[in-house]
Amino acid sequence: MFPLVSIADDSSALKLEPYVDSDYNFKFSVPSSFTTTQQKLSGRRKGVFFTDENSKDGFGNIDTLGFIAYTPMRDDFTSLSSFGSVDEVGQSTILPKSELAGNPEDSKMLSAVSKNNAYFFDYVAKPIVPTDPGSSAAKSGQMTKELEPVHFRTIFTLLPSKDANVAGLTLVTITFQTTEAKYSGLKSSFDEIISSYGKA
């Protein structure tokens, strides 16, 4: 007879399917149950979002999701080292800063690795967000509130586009996140998503 814990762990694994970006020539696996949407952002940026609609909380917020952010860079950004070492990028760019970070001990870089022309980050942060207008906290003068800790897995890389209209390199960041409370049940799926990244 199998232990109940093992059965629960197996059932939490997500079924993955390939996602291919032919413009930037990379691929990785995404959960087949997630909803995929694309959005144009300011400054010639764009984002692709992968959301787990089943992870909505009582307020309708989705806590398990992934996204790809594409940010065109200046011509002098010719390699990842233009941003600094993997540790420098992790501390200066990846981890939340100032009022967004809460207490310093609430944001922790678990690993920062450089491989395959990309930086890979594994970190936990406790987001600080504005209180809802009209809430009792806002009325009492409390302008921000802490959310529960969130676990992030991020890939940070520079890639050329096959589109002749896109000059220079583009910073491509791939992030998957969930609450720290749910992470242990999703870790194997997140590991597989991150390790599946490579050239298309």
PDB file of C-alpha atoms in Angstrom:
ATOM      1  CA  MET A   1       0.000   0.000   0.000  1.00  0.00           C
ATOM      2  CA  PHE A   2       1.441   3.381  -0.998  1.00  0.00           C
ATOM      3  CA  PRO A   3       1.671   6.185   1.555  1.00  0.00           C
ATOM      4  CA  LEU A   4      -0.949   8.910   1.112  1.00  0.00           C
ATOM      5  CA  VAL A   5       1.762  11.576   0.910  1.00  0.00           C
ATOM      6  CA  SER A   6       3.269   9.992  -2.199  1.00  0.00           C
ATOM      7  CA  ILE A   7      -0.123   9.858  -3.910  1.00  0.00           C
ATOM      8  CA  ALA A   8      -0.744  13.533  -3.137  1.00  0.00           C
ATOM      9  CA  ASP A   9       2.678  14.550  -4.394  1.00  0.00           C
ATOM     10  CA  ASP A  10       2.223  12.678  -7.694  1.00  0.00           C
ATOM     11  CA  SER A  11      -1.203  14.206  -8.311  1.00  0.00           C
ATOM     12  CA  SER A  12       0.191  17.734  -7.908  1.00  0.00           C
ATOM     13  CA  ALA A  13       2.567  17.339 -10.872  1.00  0.00           C
ATOM     14  CA  LEU A  14       1.526  19.446 -13.852  1.00  0.00           C
ATOM     15  CA  LYS A  15       1.239  18.029 -17.361  1.00  0.00           C
ATOM     16  CA  LEU A  16       3.621  20.026 -19.555  1.00  0.00           C
ATOM     17  CA  GLU A  17       3.656  20.831 -23.264  1.00  0.00           C
ATOM     18  CA  PRO A  18       6.254  22.658 -25.422  1.00  0.00           C
ATOM     19  CA  TYR A  19       6.097  26.410 -25.970  1.00  0.00           C
ATOM     20  CA  VAL A  20       8.213  27.632 -28.904  1.00  0.00           C
ATOM     21  CA  ASP A  21       9.139  31.220 -29.770  1.00  0.00           C
ATOM     22  CA  SER A  22      10.321  31.039 -33.370  1.00  0.00           C
ATOM     23  CA  ASP A  23      11.110  34.788 -33.528  1.00  0.00           C
ATOM     24  CA  TYR A  24      13.727  34.509 -30.776  1.00  0.00           C
ATOM     25  CA  ASN A  25      14.551  30.834 -31.338  1.00  0.00           C
ATOM     26  CA  PHE A  26      13.942  29.414 -27.863  1.00  0.00           C
ATOM     27  CA  LYS A  27      11.607  26.886 -26.294  1.00  0.00           C
ATOM     28  CA  PHE A  28      10.581  25.548 -22.911  1.00  0.00           C
ATOM     29  CA  SER A  29       7.732  23.565 -21.397  1.00  0.00           C
ATOM     30  CA  VAL A  30       4.577  25.114 -19.943  1.00  0.00           C
ATOM     31  CA  PRO A  31       1.656  23.534 -18.081  1.00  0.00           C
ATOM     32  CA  SER A  32      -0.989  22.468 -20.602  1.00  0.00           C
ATOM     33  CA  SER A  33      -3.762  23.505 -18.194  1.00  0.00           C
ATOM     34  CA  PHE A  34      -2.550  27.132 -18.032  1.00  0.00           C
ATOM     35  CA  THR A  35      -4.213  29.864 -20.118  1.00  0.00           C
ATOM     36  CA  THR A  36      -1.841  31.689 -22.504  1.00  0.00           C
ATOM     37  CA  THR A  37      -2.341  35.367 -23.384  1.00  0.00           C
ATOM     38  CA  GLN A  38      -0.170  38.017 -25.054  1.00  0.00           C
ATOM     39  CA  GLN A  39      -0.068  41.705 -24.258  1.00  0.00           C
ATOM     40  CA  LYS A  40       1.697  44.740 -25.731  1.00  0.00           C
ATOM     41  CA  LEU A  41       3.402  46.841 -23.069  1.00  0.00           C
ATOM     42  CA  SER A  42       4.807  50.359 -23.150  1.00  0.00           C
ATOM     43  CA  GLY A  43       8.117  51.174 -24.829  1.00  0.00           C
ATOM     44  CA  ARG A  44       7.995  48.517 -27.577  1.00  0.00           C
ATOM     45  CA  ARG A  45       7.876  45.816 -24.918  1.00  0.00           C
ATOM     46  CA  LYS A  46       5.564  42.827 -24.900  1.00  0.00           C
ATOM     47  CA  GLY A  47       4.588  40.082 -22.512  1.00  0.00           C
ATOM     48  CA  VAL A  48       3.256  36.543 -22.763  1.00  0.00           C
ATOM     49  CA  PHE A  49       1.373  35.270 -19.718  1.00  0.00           C
ATOM     50  CA  PHE A  50       0.618  31.717 -18.573  1.00  0.00           C
ATOM     51  CA  THR A  51      -2.003  31.637 -15.810  1.00  0.00           C
ATOM     52  CA  ASP A  52      -3.459  28.876 -13.689  1.00  0.00           C
ATOM     53  CA  GLU A  53      -7.122  29.877 -13.454  1.00  0.00           C
ATOM     54  CA  ASN A  54      -7.607  27.224 -10.761  1.00  0.00           C
ATOM     55  CA  SER A  55      -5.261  29.082  -8.393  1.00  0.00           C
ATOM     56  CA  LYS A  56      -7.557  32.090  -7.844  1.00  0.00           C
ATOM     57  CA  ASP A  57      -7.982  33.109  -4.223  1.00  0.00           C
ATOM     58  CA  GLY A  58     -11.146  34.469  -2.624  1.00  0.00           C
ATOM     59  CA  PHE A  59     -10.487  37.886  -4.163  1.00  0.00           C
ATOM     60  CA  GLY A  60     -10.024  36.564  -7.702  1.00  0.00           C
ATOM     61  CA  ASN A  61      -6.224  36.940  -7.661  1.00  0.00           C
ATOM     62  CA  ILE A  62      -4.213  34.236  -9.447  1.00  0.00           C
ATOM     63  CA  ASP A  63      -1.214  33.089  -7.384  1.00  0.00           C
ATOM     64  CA  THR A  64       0.358  30.505  -9.730  1.00  0.00           C
ATOM     65  CA  LEU A  65       1.482  31.875 -13.079  1.00  0.00           C
ATOM     66  CA  GLY A  66       4.301  32.400 -15.530  1.00  0.00           C
ATOM     67  CA  PHE A  67       5.262  35.116 -17.953  1.00  0.00           C
ATOM     68  CA  ILE A  68       7.796  36.074 -20.608  1.00  0.00           C
ATOM     69  CA  ALA A  69       8.824  39.740 -20.784  1.00  0.00           C
ATOM     70  CA  TYR A  70      10.544  41.084 -23.914  1.00  0.00           C
ATOM     71  CA  THR A  71      12.462  44.361 -23.548  1.00  0.00           C
ATOM     72  CA  PRO A  72      14.436  45.831 -26.509  1.00  0.00           C
ATOM     73  CA  MET A  73      17.920  46.954 -25.425  1.00  0.00           C
ATOM     74  CA  ARG A  74      20.327  49.644 -26.593  1.00  0.00           C
ATOM     75  CA  ASP A  75      23.064  48.656 -29.034  1.00  0.00           C
ATOM     76  CA  ASP A  76      25.743  48.783 -26.314  1.00  0.00           C
ATOM     77  CA  PHE A  77      24.138  45.805 -24.539  1.00  0.00           C
ATOM     78  CA  THR A  78      25.874  43.065 -26.488  1.00  0.00           C
ATOM     79  CA  SER A  79      26.053  40.252 -23.901  1.00  0.00           C
ATOM     80  CA  LEU A  80      24.754  39.285 -20.467  1.00  0.00           C
ATOM     81  CA  SER A  81      27.952  40.643 -18.921  1.00  0.00           C
ATOM     82  CA  SER A  82      26.765  44.109 -19.989  1.00  0.00           C
ATOM     83  CA  PHE A  83      24.355  43.868 -17.040  1.00  0.00           C
ATOM     84  CA  GLY A  84      27.009  42.560 -14.635  1.00  0.00           C
ATOM     85  CA  SER A  85      27.727  39.136 -13.171  1.00  0.00           C
ATOM     86  CA  VAL A  86      24.928  36.738 -12.302  1.00  0.00           C
ATOM     87  CA  ASP A  87      25.262  37.677  -8.610  1.00  0.00           C
ATOM     88  CA  GLU A  88      25.219  41.413  -9.389  1.00  0.00           C
ATOM     89  CA  VAL A  89      22.101  41.067 -11.542  1.00  0.00           C
ATOM     90  CA  GLY A  90      20.442  38.957  -8.873  1.00  0.00           C
ATOM     91  CA  GLN A  91      20.972  41.570  -6.178  1.00  0.00           C
ATOM     92  CA  SER A  92      20.475  44.744  -8.238  1.00  0.00           C
ATOM     93  CA  THR A  93      17.752  43.721 -10.695  1.00  0.00           C
ATOM     94  CA  ILE A  94      15.976  40.521  -9.672  1.00  0.00           C
ATOM     95  CA  LEU A  95      15.306  40.886  -5.947  1.00  0.00           C
ATOM     96  CA  PRO A  96      12.663  43.498  -4.962  1.00  0.00           C
ATOM     97  CA  LYS A  97      14.058  46.740  -3.610  1.00  0.00           C
ATOM     98  CA  SER A  98      13.177  49.512  -1.134  1.00  0.00           C
ATOM     99  CA  GLU A  99       9.492  49.745  -0.201  1.00  0.00           C
ATOM    100  CA  LEU A 100       8.619  46.800  -2.472  1.00  0.00           C
ATOM    101  CA  ALA A 101      10.852  44.426  -0.563  1.00  0.00           C
ATOM    102  CA  GLY A 102       9.549  44.756   2.991  1.00  0.00           C
ATOM    103  CA  ASN A 103      12.103  43.658   5.579  1.00  0.00           C
ATOM    104  CA  PRO A 104      15.487  42.595   4.121  1.00  0.00           C
ATOM    105  CA  GLU A 105      15.062  39.082   5.493  1.00  0.00           C
ATOM    106  CA  ASP A 106      11.784  38.719   3.575  1.00  0.00           C
ATOM    107  CA  SER A 107      13.619  38.604   0.209  1.00  0.00           C
ATOM    108  CA  LYS A 108      16.132  35.806  -0.216  1.00  0.00           C
ATOM    109  CA  MET A 109      18.148  34.643  -3.243  1.00  0.00           C
ATOM    110  CA  LEU A 110      18.375  30.854  -2.992  1.00  0.00           C
ATOM    111  CA  SER A 111      20.551  30.333  -6.070  1.00  0.00           C
ATOM    112  CA  ALA A 112      21.977  32.353  -8.963  1.00  0.00           C
ATOM    113  CA  VAL A 113      23.622  30.354 -11.762  1.00  0.00           C
ATOM    114  CA  SER A 114      25.097  31.320 -15.141  1.00  0.00           C
ATOM    115  CA  LYS A 115      24.822  28.634 -17.844  1.00  0.00           C
ATOM    116  CA  ASN A 116      23.791  28.193 -21.484  1.00  0.00           C
ATOM    117  CA  ASN A 117      24.102  31.944 -22.171  1.00  0.00           C
ATOM    118  CA  ALA A 118      21.491  32.723 -19.529  1.00  0.00           C
ATOM    119  CA  TYR A 119      21.233  33.595 -15.843  1.00  0.00           C
ATOM    120  CA  PHE A 120      18.992  31.344 -13.725  1.00  0.00           C
ATOM    121  CA  PHE A 121      17.545  32.622 -10.434  1.00  0.00           C
ATOM    122  CA  ASP A 122      15.640  30.894  -7.640  1.00  0.00           C
ATOM    123  CA  TYR A 123      14.382  33.271  -4.953  1.00  0.00           C
ATOM    124  CA  VAL A 124      11.652  34.053  -2.434  1.00  0.00           C
ATOM    125  CA  ALA A 125      10.147  37.472  -1.721  1.00  0.00           C
ATOM    126  CA  LYS A 126       7.301  38.819   0.388  1.00  0.00           C
ATOM    127  CA  PRO A 127       5.575  41.446  -1.785  1.00  0.00           C
ATOM    128  CA  ILE A 128       4.418  44.759  -0.319  1.00  0.00           C
ATOM    129  CA  VAL A 129       1.362  46.221  -2.070  1.00  0.00           C
ATOM    130  CA  PRO A 130      -0.892  49.256  -1.520  1.00  0.00           C
ATOM    131  CA  THR A 131      -3.911  48.669   0.700  1.00  0.00           C
ATOM    132  CA  ASP A 132      -7.291  48.637  -1.013  1.00  0.00           C
ATOM    133  CA  PRO A 133      -8.948  52.085  -0.998  1.00  0.00           C
ATOM    134  CA  GLY A 134     -11.853  52.106   1.409  1.00  0.00           C
ATOM    135  CA  SER A 135     -10.549  49.149   3.405  1.00  0.00           C
ATOM    136  CA  SER A 136     -10.342  49.382   7.181  1.00  0.00           C
ATOM    137  CA  ALA A 137      -6.530  49.323   6.941  1.00  0.00           C
ATOM    138  CA  ALA A 138      -6.515  52.273   4.514  1.00  0.00           C
ATOM    139  CA  LYS A 139      -8.954  54.213   6.691  1.00  0.00           C
ATOM    140  CA  SER A 140      -6.681  53.698   9.689  1.00  0.00           C
ATOM    141  CA  GLY A 141      -3.741  55.182   7.754  1.00  0.00           C
ATOM    142  CA  GLN A 142      -2.041  51.920   6.767  1.00  0.00           C
ATOM    143  CA  MET A 143      -0.961  52.544   3.156  1.00  0.00           C
ATOM    144  CA  THR A 144       0.648  49.166   2.388  1.00  0.00           C
ATOM    145  CA  LYS A 145       0.194  45.523   3.326  1.00  0.00           C
ATOM    146  CA  GLU A 146       2.365  42.411   3.164  1.00  0.00           C
ATOM    147  CA  LEU A 147       1.313  39.460   1.044  1.00  0.00           C
ATOM    148  CA  GLU A 148       2.327  35.897   1.812  1.00  0.00           C
ATOM    149  CA  PRO A 149       5.808  34.896   0.560  1.00  0.00           C
ATOM    150  CA  VAL A 150       6.069  34.132  -3.159  1.00  0.00           C
ATOM    151  CA  HIS A 151       8.590  31.714  -4.722  1.00  0.00           C
ATOM    152  CA  PHE A 152      10.048  32.746  -8.098  1.00  0.00           C
ATOM    153  CA  ARG A 153      12.077  30.890 -10.737  1.00  0.00           C
ATOM    154  CA  THR A 154      13.499  33.237 -13.393  1.00  0.00           C
ATOM    155  CA  ILE A 155      15.586  32.903 -16.573  1.00  0.00           C
ATOM    156  CA  PHE A 156      17.327  36.121 -17.721  1.00  0.00           C
ATOM    157  CA  THR A 157      18.900  36.208 -21.194  1.00  0.00           C
ATOM    158  CA  LEU A 158      19.704  38.382 -24.246  1.00  0.00           C
ATOM    159  CA  LEU A 159      18.499  37.147 -27.622  1.00  0.00           C
ATOM    160  CA  PRO A 160      18.441  38.398 -31.235  1.00  0.00           C
ATOM    161  CA  SER A 161      15.161  38.524 -33.133  1.00  0.00           C
ATOM    162  CA  LYS A 162      14.653  37.077 -36.601  1.00  0.00           C
ATOM    163  CA  ASP A 163      12.473  40.122 -37.328  1.00  0.00           C
ATOM    164  CA  ALA A 164      14.507  42.557 -39.458  1.00  0.00           C
ATOM    165  CA  ASN A 165      12.548  45.446 -37.916  1.00  0.00           C
ATOM    166  CA  VAL A 166      13.910  44.664 -34.437  1.00  0.00           C
ATOM    167  CA  ALA A 167      17.365  46.221 -34.062  1.00  0.00           C
ATOM    168  CA  GLY A 168      19.871  45.055 -31.463  1.00  0.00           C
ATOM    169  CA  LEU A 169      19.268  42.416 -28.811  1.00  0.00           C
ATOM    170  CA  THR A 170      16.207  41.889 -26.643  1.00  0.00           C
ATOM    171  CA  LEU A 171      16.244  41.139 -22.932  1.00  0.00           C
ATOM    172  CA  VAL A 172      14.027  38.093 -22.461  1.00  0.00           C
ATOM    173  CA  THR A 173      13.021  37.144 -18.919  1.00  0.00           C
ATOM    174  CA  ILE A 174      10.985  34.017 -18.212  1.00  0.00           C
ATOM    175  CA  THR A 175       9.470  33.765 -14.732  1.00  0.00           C
ATOM    176  CA  PHE A 176       7.222  31.227 -13.032  1.00  0.00           C
ATOM    177  CA  GLN A 177       5.878  31.893  -9.567  1.00  0.00           C
ATOM    178  CA  THR A 178       3.577  30.572  -6.874  1.00  0.00           C
ATOM    179  CA  THR A 179       3.096  31.100  -3.170  1.00  0.00           C
ATOM    180  CA  GLU A 180       5.771  29.619  -0.938  1.00  0.00           C
ATOM    181  CA  ALA A 181       3.025  27.561   0.719  1.00  0.00           C
ATOM    182  CA  LYS A 182       2.246  25.840  -2.611  1.00  0.00           C
ATOM    183  CA  TYR A 183       5.815  25.641  -3.917  1.00  0.00           C
ATOM    184  CA  SER A 184       6.755  22.274  -2.411  1.00  0.00           C
ATOM    185  CA  GLY A 185       3.909  20.617  -4.333  1.00  0.00           C
ATOM    186  CA  LEU A 186       4.897  22.349  -7.587  1.00  0.00           C
ATOM    187  CA  LYS A 187       8.696  22.241  -7.268  1.00  0.00           C
ATOM    188  CA  SER A 188       9.184  19.215  -9.531  1.00  0.00           C
ATOM    189  CA  SER A 189       7.073  20.853 -12.259  1.00  0.00           C
ATOM    190  CA  PHE A 190       8.937  24.164 -11.887  1.00  0.00           C
ATOM    191  CA  ASP A 191      12.264  22.281 -12.061  1.00  0.00           C
ATOM    192  CA  GLU A 192      11.144  20.631 -15.303  1.00  0.00           C
ATOM    193  CA  ILE A 193       9.942  23.940 -16.784  1.00  0.00           C
ATOM    194  CA  ILE A 194      13.249  25.677 -16.072  1.00  0.00           C
ATOM    195  CA  SER A 195      15.447  22.762 -17.193  1.00  0.00           C
ATOM    196  CA  SER A 196      13.505  22.470 -20.464  1.00  0.00           C
ATOM    197  CA  TYR A 197      14.650  25.925 -21.633  1.00  0.00           C
ATOM    198  CA  GLY A 198      16.891  25.856 -24.709  1.00  0.00           C
ATOM    199  CA  LYS A 199      17.224  26.713 -28.387  1.00  0.00           C
ATOM    200  CA  ALA A 200      14.231  25.947 -30.581  1.00  0.00           C
TER     201      ALA A 200
END
